[in-house]
PDB file of C-alpha atoms in Angstrom:
ATOM      1  CA  UNK A   1      57.584 137.929 127.344  1.00 36.00           C
ATOM      2  CA  UNK A   2      56.040 138.483 123.974  1.00 40.00           C
ATOM      3  CA  UNK A   3      52.770 140.331 123.961  1.00 47.00           C
ATOM      4  CA  UNK A   4      50.210 141.916 121.758  1.00 55.00           C
ATOM      5  CA  UNK A   5      48.402 144.885 123.180  1.00 51.00           C
ATOM      6  CA  UNK A   6      45.979 147.625 122.289  1.00 43.00           C
ATOM      7  CA  UNK A   7      46.407 151.263 123.203  1.00 47.00           C
ATOM      8  CA  UNK A   8      42.761 152.043 123.997  1.00 50.00           C
ATOM      9  CA  UNK A   9      40.106 149.816 125.520  1.00 81.00           C
ATOM     10  CA  UNK A  10      37.156 151.889 124.193  1.00 90.00           C
ATOM     11  CA  UNK A  11      36.747 154.088 121.138  1.00 93.00           C
ATOM     12  CA  UNK A  12      33.649 156.190 120.448  1.00 95.00           C
ATOM     13  CA  UNK A  13      33.131 157.415 116.903  1.00 96.00           C
ATOM     14  CA  UNK A  14      30.376 159.401 115.226  1.00 97.00           C
ATOM     15  CA  UNK A  15      28.511 157.552 112.505  1.00 97.00           C
ATOM     16  CA  UNK A  16      29.993 158.392 109.141  1.00 97.00           C
ATOM     17  CA  UNK A  17      33.410 159.268 110.504  1.00 97.00           C
ATOM     18  CA  UNK A  18      36.495 157.157 110.025  1.00 97.00           C
ATOM     19  CA  UNK A  19      37.728 154.927 112.856  1.00 97.00           C
ATOM     20  CA  UNK A  20      41.301 154.036 113.631  1.00 96.00           C
ATOM     21  CA  UNK A  21      42.102 151.229 116.028  1.00 96.00           C
ATOM     22  CA  UNK A  22      45.713 150.770 117.024  1.00 94.00           C
ATOM     23  CA  UNK A  23      47.708 147.802 118.174  1.00 93.00           C
ATOM     24  CA  UNK A  24      51.280 147.275 119.329  1.00 92.00           C
ATOM     25  CA  UNK A  25      53.103 143.990 119.144  1.00 90.00           C
ATOM     26  CA  UNK A  26      56.445 142.973 120.546  1.00 82.00           C
ATOM     27  CA  UNK A  27      57.408 139.705 118.853  1.00 88.00           C
ATOM     28  CA  UNK A  28      59.762 140.744 116.088  1.00 89.00           C
ATOM     29  CA  UNK A  29      59.499 137.241 114.613  1.00 88.00           C
ATOM     30  CA  UNK A  30      55.776 137.646 113.909  1.00 90.00           C
ATOM     31  CA  UNK A  31      55.096 137.811 110.218  1.00 90.00           C
ATOM     32  CA  UNK A  32      51.337 137.394 109.986  1.00 90.00           C
ATOM     33  CA  UNK A  33      48.820 139.760 111.515  1.00 92.00           C
ATOM     34  CA  UNK A  34      45.064 139.555 111.660  1.00 93.00           C
ATOM     35  CA  UNK A  35      42.196 141.742 112.754  1.00 95.00           C
ATOM     36  CA  UNK A  36      39.082 140.133 114.187  1.00 95.00           C
ATOM     37  CA  UNK A  37      35.707 141.641 115.006  1.00 96.00           C
ATOM     38  CA  UNK A  38      33.580 140.247 117.800  1.00 94.00           C
ATOM     39  CA  UNK A  39      29.982 141.328 118.112  1.00 93.00           C
ATOM     40  CA  UNK A  40      28.068 140.810 121.312  1.00 89.00           C
ATOM     41  CA  UNK A  41      27.125 137.170 121.799  1.00 86.00           C
ATOM     42  CA  UNK A  42      29.157 135.963 118.859  1.00 90.00           C
ATOM     43  CA  UNK A  43      32.565 134.528 118.214  1.00 93.00           C
ATOM     44  CA  UNK A  44      35.387 136.562 116.637  1.00 94.00           C
ATOM     45  CA  UNK A  45      35.099 137.031 112.914  1.00 94.00           C
ATOM     46  CA  UNK A  46      38.008 137.543 110.535  1.00 93.00           C
ATOM     47  CA  UNK A  47      38.159 141.021 109.017  1.00 95.00           C
ATOM     48  CA  UNK A  48      41.468 141.384 107.266  1.00 95.00           C
ATOM     49  CA  UNK A  49      45.017 140.143 107.478  1.00 93.00           C
ATOM     50  CA  UNK A  50      48.433 141.280 106.390  1.00 94.00           C
ATOM     51  CA  UNK A  51      51.807 139.621 106.044  1.00 92.00           C
ATOM     52  CA  UNK A  52      55.030 141.239 107.024  1.00 93.00           C
ATOM     53  CA  UNK A  53      56.164 141.716 103.424  1.00 94.00           C
ATOM     54  CA  UNK A  54      53.438 144.342 103.046  1.00 96.00           C
ATOM     55  CA  UNK A  55      52.783 147.604 104.853  1.00 96.00           C
ATOM     56  CA  UNK A  56      49.227 148.215 103.710  1.00 98.00           C
ATOM     57  CA  UNK A  57      46.285 146.139 102.666  1.00 97.00           C
ATOM     58  CA  UNK A  58      42.791 147.266 101.785  1.00 97.00           C
ATOM     59  CA  UNK A  59      39.479 145.529 101.977  1.00 95.00           C
ATOM     60  CA  UNK A  60      35.925 146.730 101.739  1.00 93.00           C
ATOM     61  CA  UNK A  61      35.845 149.898 103.904  1.00 96.00           C
ATOM     62  CA  UNK A  62      38.772 148.581 105.959  1.00 98.00           C
ATOM     63  CA  UNK A  63      42.488 149.156 105.669  1.00 98.00           C
ATOM     64  CA  UNK A  64      45.240 147.594 107.722  1.00 98.00           C
ATOM     65  CA  UNK A  65      48.568 149.335 108.093  1.00 98.00           C
ATOM     66  CA  UNK A  66      51.692 147.639 109.354  1.00 97.00           C
ATOM     67  CA  UNK A  67      54.748 149.479 110.597  1.00 96.00           C
ATOM     68  CA  UNK A  68      57.398 146.896 111.338  1.00 93.00           C
ATOM     69  CA  UNK A  69      59.926 149.488 112.460  1.00 94.00           C
ATOM     70  CA  UNK A  70      57.886 150.410 115.509  1.00 94.00           C
ATOM     71  CA  UNK A  71      55.930 147.150 115.686  1.00 94.00           C
ATOM     72  CA  UNK A  72      52.606 148.848 115.185  1.00 95.00           C
ATOM     73  CA  UNK A  73      49.427 147.717 113.493  1.00 95.00           C
ATOM     74  CA  UNK A  74      46.301 149.715 112.809  1.00 97.00           C
ATOM     75  CA  UNK A  75      42.845 149.079 111.461  1.00 97.00           C
ATOM     76  CA  UNK A  76      41.079 151.878 109.668  1.00 98.00           C
ATOM     77  CA  UNK A  77      37.344 151.704 109.071  1.00 98.00           C
ATOM     78  CA  UNK A  78      35.945 154.197 106.594  1.00 98.00           C
ATOM     79  CA  UNK A  79      32.499 155.759 107.045  1.00 97.00           C
ATOM     80  CA  UNK A  80      31.833 153.936 110.296  1.00 97.00           C
ATOM     81  CA  UNK A  81      28.349 152.493 110.584  1.00 97.00           C
ATOM     82  CA  UNK A  82      26.324 151.346 113.616  1.00 96.00           C
ATOM     83  CA  UNK A  83      26.907 147.765 112.521  1.00 96.00           C
ATOM     84  CA  UNK A  84      30.610 148.287 113.088  1.00 97.00           C
ATOM     85  CA  UNK A  85      30.043 148.506 116.841  1.00 96.00           C
ATOM     86  CA  UNK A  86      31.934 145.573 118.290  1.00 96.00           C
ATOM     87  CA  UNK A  87      35.170 144.593 119.982  1.00 94.00           C
ATOM     88  CA  UNK A  88      38.136 144.483 117.643  1.00 96.00           C
ATOM     89  CA  UNK A  89      41.126 142.256 118.299  1.00 92.00           C
ATOM     90  CA  UNK A  90      44.478 142.316 116.662  1.00 93.00           C
ATOM     91  CA  UNK A  91      46.411 139.074 116.578  1.00 92.00           C
ATOM     92  CA  UNK A  92      49.893 138.062 115.567  1.00 90.00           C
ATOM     93  CA  UNK A  93      51.589 134.843 114.682  1.00 86.00           C
ATOM     94  CA  UNK A  94      54.684 133.361 113.153  1.00 81.00           C
ATOM     95  CA  UNK A  95      53.665 131.715 109.898  1.00 71.00           C
ATOM     96  CA  UNK A  96      53.785 127.968 109.605  1.00 58.00           C
ATOM     97  CA  UNK A  97      50.192 126.897 109.266  1.00 49.00           C
ATOM     98  CA  UNK A  98      48.216 126.181 112.407  1.00 54.00           C
ATOM     99  CA  UNK A  99      50.552 128.328 114.409  1.00 61.00           C
ATOM    100  CA  UNK A 100      49.785 129.733 117.810  1.00 73.00           C
ATOM    101  CA  UNK A 101      47.981 132.997 117.358  1.00 83.00           C
ATOM    102  CA  UNK A 102      48.461 135.582 120.099  1.00 86.00           C
ATOM    103  CA  UNK A 103      45.529 137.916 120.623  1.00 89.00           C
ATOM    104  CA  UNK A 104      45.415 141.374 122.113  1.00 86.00           C
ATOM    105  CA  UNK A 105      42.897 142.343 124.791  1.00 82.00           C
ATOM    106  CA  UNK A 106      40.579 144.091 122.336  1.00 88.00           C
ATOM    107  CA  UNK A 107      39.207 147.568 121.681  1.00 92.00           C
ATOM    108  CA  UNK A 108      35.522 148.232 121.970  1.00 93.00           C
ATOM    109  CA  UNK A 109      34.257 150.449 119.164  1.00 96.00           C
ATOM    110  CA  UNK A 110      31.070 152.364 119.902  1.00 96.00           C
ATOM    111  CA  UNK A 111      29.402 154.103 116.983  1.00 96.00           C
ATOM    112  CA  UNK A 112      27.300 157.095 117.934  1.00 95.00           C
ATOM    113  CA  UNK A 113      24.297 157.530 115.611  1.00 92.00           C
TER     114      UNK A 113
ATOM    115  CA  UNK B   1      26.144 130.449 110.061  1.00 55.00           C
ATOM    116  CA  UNK B   2      29.896 130.496 110.543  1.00 62.00           C
ATOM    117  CA  UNK B   3      30.592 126.889 109.583  1.00 93.00           C
ATOM    118  CA  UNK B   4      31.633 126.134 113.153  1.00 96.00           C
ATOM    119  CA  UNK B   5      28.839 125.069 115.481  1.00 96.00           C
ATOM    120  CA  UNK B   6      29.140 124.883 119.239  1.00 97.00           C
ATOM    121  CA  UNK B   7      26.744 123.326 121.732  1.00 97.00           C
ATOM    122  CA  UNK B   8      25.500 124.102 124.235  1.00 97.00           C
ATOM    123  CA  UNK B   9      25.504 127.870 123.921  1.00 96.00           C
ATOM    124  CA  UNK B  10      25.020 128.264 127.664  1.00 96.00           C
ATOM    125  CA  UNK B  11      25.917 125.911 130.484  1.00 95.00           C
ATOM    126  CA  UNK B  12      25.630 126.244 134.234  1.00 95.00           C
ATOM    127  CA  UNK B  13      27.273 123.596 136.347  1.00 92.00           C
ATOM    128  CA  UNK B  14      28.307 122.912 139.899  1.00 90.00           C
ATOM    129  CA  UNK B  15      31.874 122.198 140.864  1.00 88.00           C
ATOM    130  CA  UNK B  16      31.198 118.481 141.193  1.00 88.00           C
ATOM    131  CA  UNK B  17      29.437 118.060 137.866  1.00 88.00           C
ATOM    132  CA  UNK B  18      30.784 116.519 134.686  1.00 93.00           C
ATOM    133  CA  UNK B  19      29.760 118.075 131.404  1.00 95.00           C
ATOM    134  CA  UNK B  20      31.036 118.323 127.858  1.00 97.00           C
ATOM    135  CA  UNK B  21      31.198 121.040 125.256  1.00 98.00           C
ATOM    136  CA  UNK B  22      30.859 120.049 121.625  1.00 98.00           C
ATOM    137  CA  UNK B  23      32.184 121.654 118.484  1.00 98.00           C
ATOM    138  CA  UNK B  24      31.580 120.673 114.881  1.00 97.00           C
ATOM    139  CA  UNK B  25      33.067 122.285 111.809  1.00 96.00           C
ATOM    140  CA  UNK B  26      31.599 121.983 108.324  1.00 93.00           C
ATOM    141  CA  UNK B  27      34.470 123.656 106.491  1.00 93.00           C
ATOM    142  CA  UNK B  28      36.716 120.715 105.733  1.00 92.00           C
ATOM    143  CA  UNK B  29      39.506 122.149 107.866  1.00 91.00           C
ATOM    144  CA  UNK B  30      42.236 120.009 109.326  1.00 88.00           C
ATOM    145  CA  UNK B  31      42.992 121.921 112.513  1.00 89.00           C
ATOM    146  CA  UNK B  32      40.694 122.640 115.458  1.00 92.00           C
ATOM    147  CA  UNK B  33      41.207 124.707 118.578  1.00 93.00           C
ATOM    148  CA  UNK B  34      39.768 125.477 121.980  1.00 95.00           C
ATOM    149  CA  UNK B  35      40.135 129.026 123.284  1.00 95.00           C
ATOM    150  CA  UNK B  36      39.058 130.505 126.603  1.00 95.00           C
ATOM    151  CA  UNK B  37      37.748 134.065 126.682  1.00 94.00           C
ATOM    152  CA  UNK B  38      37.460 135.762 130.059  1.00 90.00           C
ATOM    153  CA  UNK B  39      36.387 139.322 130.719  1.00 81.00           C
ATOM    154  CA  UNK B  40      39.073 141.892 130.006  1.00 70.00           C
ATOM    155  CA  UNK B  41      41.677 139.260 129.140  1.00 80.00           C
ATOM    156  CA  UNK B  42      43.076 138.225 125.793  1.00 85.00           C
ATOM    157  CA  UNK B  43      41.836 135.078 124.164  1.00 90.00           C
ATOM    158  CA  UNK B  44      43.771 132.176 125.665  1.00 90.00           C
ATOM    159  CA  UNK B  45      44.677 129.209 123.525  1.00 90.00           C
ATOM    160  CA  UNK B  46      43.967 125.948 125.350  1.00 93.00           C
ATOM    161  CA  UNK B  47      44.361 123.090 122.884  1.00 91.00           C
ATOM    162  CA  UNK B  48      45.190 122.559 119.235  1.00 89.00           C
ATOM    163  CA  UNK B  49      44.434 119.474 117.189  1.00 89.00           C
ATOM    164  CA  UNK B  50      45.877 118.952 113.747  1.00 83.00           C
ATOM    165  CA  UNK B  51      44.591 115.993 111.750  1.00 77.00           C
ATOM    166  CA  UNK B  52      43.048 114.660 115.002  1.00 72.00           C
ATOM    167  CA  UNK B  53      46.385 114.724 116.805  1.00 76.00           C
ATOM    168  CA  UNK B  54      46.841 117.036 119.747  1.00 76.00           C
ATOM    169  CA  UNK B  55      49.723 119.340 118.929  1.00 74.00           C
ATOM    170  CA  UNK B  56      49.339 121.928 121.631  1.00 73.00           C
ATOM    171  CA  UNK B  57      48.345 121.831 125.282  1.00 74.00           C
ATOM    172  CA  UNK B  58      48.861 125.274 126.675  1.00 74.00           C
ATOM    173  CA  UNK B  59      49.396 124.273 130.321  1.00 84.00           C
ATOM    174  CA  UNK B  60      45.708 123.684 130.805  1.00 92.00           C
ATOM    175  CA  UNK B  61      44.596 122.076 134.107  1.00 93.00           C
ATOM    176  CA  UNK B  62      43.647 118.430 133.868  1.00 93.00           C
ATOM    177  CA  UNK B  63      40.039 119.220 134.810  1.00 95.00           C
ATOM    178  CA  UNK B  64      39.737 120.183 131.137  1.00 96.00           C
ATOM    179  CA  UNK B  65      40.034 117.164 128.882  1.00 95.00           C
ATOM    180  CA  UNK B  66      39.823 117.536 125.094  1.00 94.00           C
ATOM    181  CA  UNK B  67      38.790 114.854 122.651  1.00 95.00           C
ATOM    182  CA  UNK B  68      39.005 114.930 118.870  1.00 94.00           C
ATOM    183  CA  UNK B  69      37.465 111.790 117.360  1.00 93.00           C
ATOM    184  CA  UNK B  70      37.791 113.083 113.784  1.00 91.00           C
ATOM    185  CA  UNK B  71      38.764 116.225 111.910  1.00 89.00           C
ATOM    186  CA  UNK B  72      35.234 117.625 112.094  1.00 94.00           C
ATOM    187  CA  UNK B  73      34.442 117.177 115.783  1.00 96.00           C
ATOM    188  CA  UNK B  74      36.044 118.449 118.941  1.00 96.00           C
ATOM    189  CA  UNK B  75      34.920 118.023 122.523  1.00 97.00           C
ATOM    190  CA  UNK B  76      35.957 119.604 125.785  1.00 97.00           C
ATOM    191  CA  UNK B  77      35.138 117.423 128.771  1.00 97.00           C
ATOM    192  CA  UNK B  78      34.752 119.290 132.031  1.00 96.00           C
ATOM    193  CA  UNK B  79      34.938 117.900 135.550  1.00 93.00           C
ATOM    194  CA  UNK B  80      35.403 119.329 139.036  1.00 93.00           C
ATOM    195  CA  UNK B  81      35.679 122.861 137.674  1.00 93.00           C
ATOM    196  CA  UNK B  82      36.270 125.969 139.748  1.00 94.00           C
ATOM    197  CA  UNK B  83      34.276 129.227 139.689  1.00 93.00           C
ATOM    198  CA  UNK B  84      37.241 130.950 138.014  1.00 93.00           C
ATOM    199  CA  UNK B  85      36.733 128.623 135.061  1.00 95.00           C
ATOM    200  CA  UNK B  86      33.566 130.532 134.219  1.00 95.00           C
ATOM    201  CA  UNK B  87      34.158 132.022 130.787  1.00 95.00           C
ATOM    202  CA  UNK B  88      33.237 131.868 127.130  1.00 96.00           C
ATOM    203  CA  UNK B  89      34.810 128.824 125.502  1.00 97.00           C
ATOM    204  CA  UNK B  90      35.401 129.286 121.821  1.00 97.00           C
ATOM    205  CA  UNK B  91      36.071 126.617 119.284  1.00 97.00           C
ATOM    206  CA  UNK B  92      37.838 127.450 116.053  1.00 95.00           C
ATOM    207  CA  UNK B  93      39.068 125.673 112.984  1.00 93.00           C
ATOM    208  CA  UNK B  94      41.525 126.463 110.251  1.00 89.00           C
ATOM    209  CA  UNK B  95      43.159 125.053 107.214  1.00 84.00           C
ATOM    210  CA  UNK B  96      46.733 124.393 108.170  1.00 67.00           C
ATOM    211  CA  UNK B  97      48.138 126.149 105.176  1.00 56.00           C
ATOM    212  CA  UNK B  98      46.329 129.462 105.649  1.00 60.00           C
ATOM    213  CA  UNK B  99      46.101 129.828 109.402  1.00 68.00           C
ATOM    214  CA  UNK B 100      42.947 131.965 109.312  1.00 82.00           C
ATOM    215  CA  UNK B 101      40.792 130.974 112.246  1.00 89.00           C
ATOM    216  CA  UNK B 102      37.062 130.461 111.905  1.00 92.00           C
ATOM    217  CA  UNK B 103      35.334 130.691 115.262  1.00 95.00           C
ATOM    218  CA  UNK B 104      32.101 129.283 116.564  1.00 96.00           C
ATOM    219  CA  UNK B 105      29.801 131.440 118.640  1.00 95.00           C
ATOM    220  CA  UNK B 106      31.071 130.002 121.880  1.00 96.00           C
ATOM    221  CA  UNK B 107      29.718 128.184 124.891  1.00 97.00           C
ATOM    222  CA  UNK B 108      29.124 130.444 127.875  1.00 96.00           C
ATOM    223  CA  UNK B 109      30.064 128.446 130.960  1.00 96.00           C
ATOM    224  CA  UNK B 110      29.125 129.405 134.501  1.00 95.00           C
ATOM    225  CA  UNK B 111      30.536 127.365 137.377  1.00 94.00           C
ATOM    226  CA  UNK B 112      28.697 127.781 140.656  1.00 92.00           C
TER     227      UNK B 112
END
């Protein structure tokens, strides 16, 4: 079946370094991808998204890269801060509005002060 | 303040109890969702409502009963639950055209 998955369950990064969180997806029909951040005790929060007609999109300290050839998505966080410690989920969907969004299992990012 | 408010934040219930989870969104969105989040598992979509009409029921057991009286409110009625139903239940909303989900902070449910 179709699935979205993450390579690593936990990632530890030194404060100030860059973080890279990876995600693989298998539904070739997916054309909309989203990264969410979930802090302890809170619901997931939108970080950044990208559509399949792009291969890179930048936000504030975050960059999402999409490689459709190998069905790979990554989230890069520049100058990682303690406040970035959270679980990060990638999600995929086929565009059409309130479409079903398929989430990965999540990667826990731990920032070492 | 995320614009999506869920109550209660924590709920403990026995298997014979009946309780309800409530969600309210203040964002003017036209779609609302219930997700289940269990430890070490991906977020599972349970129900989708679009303009108050249920458009998705993801093979959820009948002991979970959703209700959407209007575009701003969503309920999840619970009865005769099982211990394996213990999880974080997340409500979300979105504008149909964009698809970006806005989540509430969840209701942590424990079934004894």
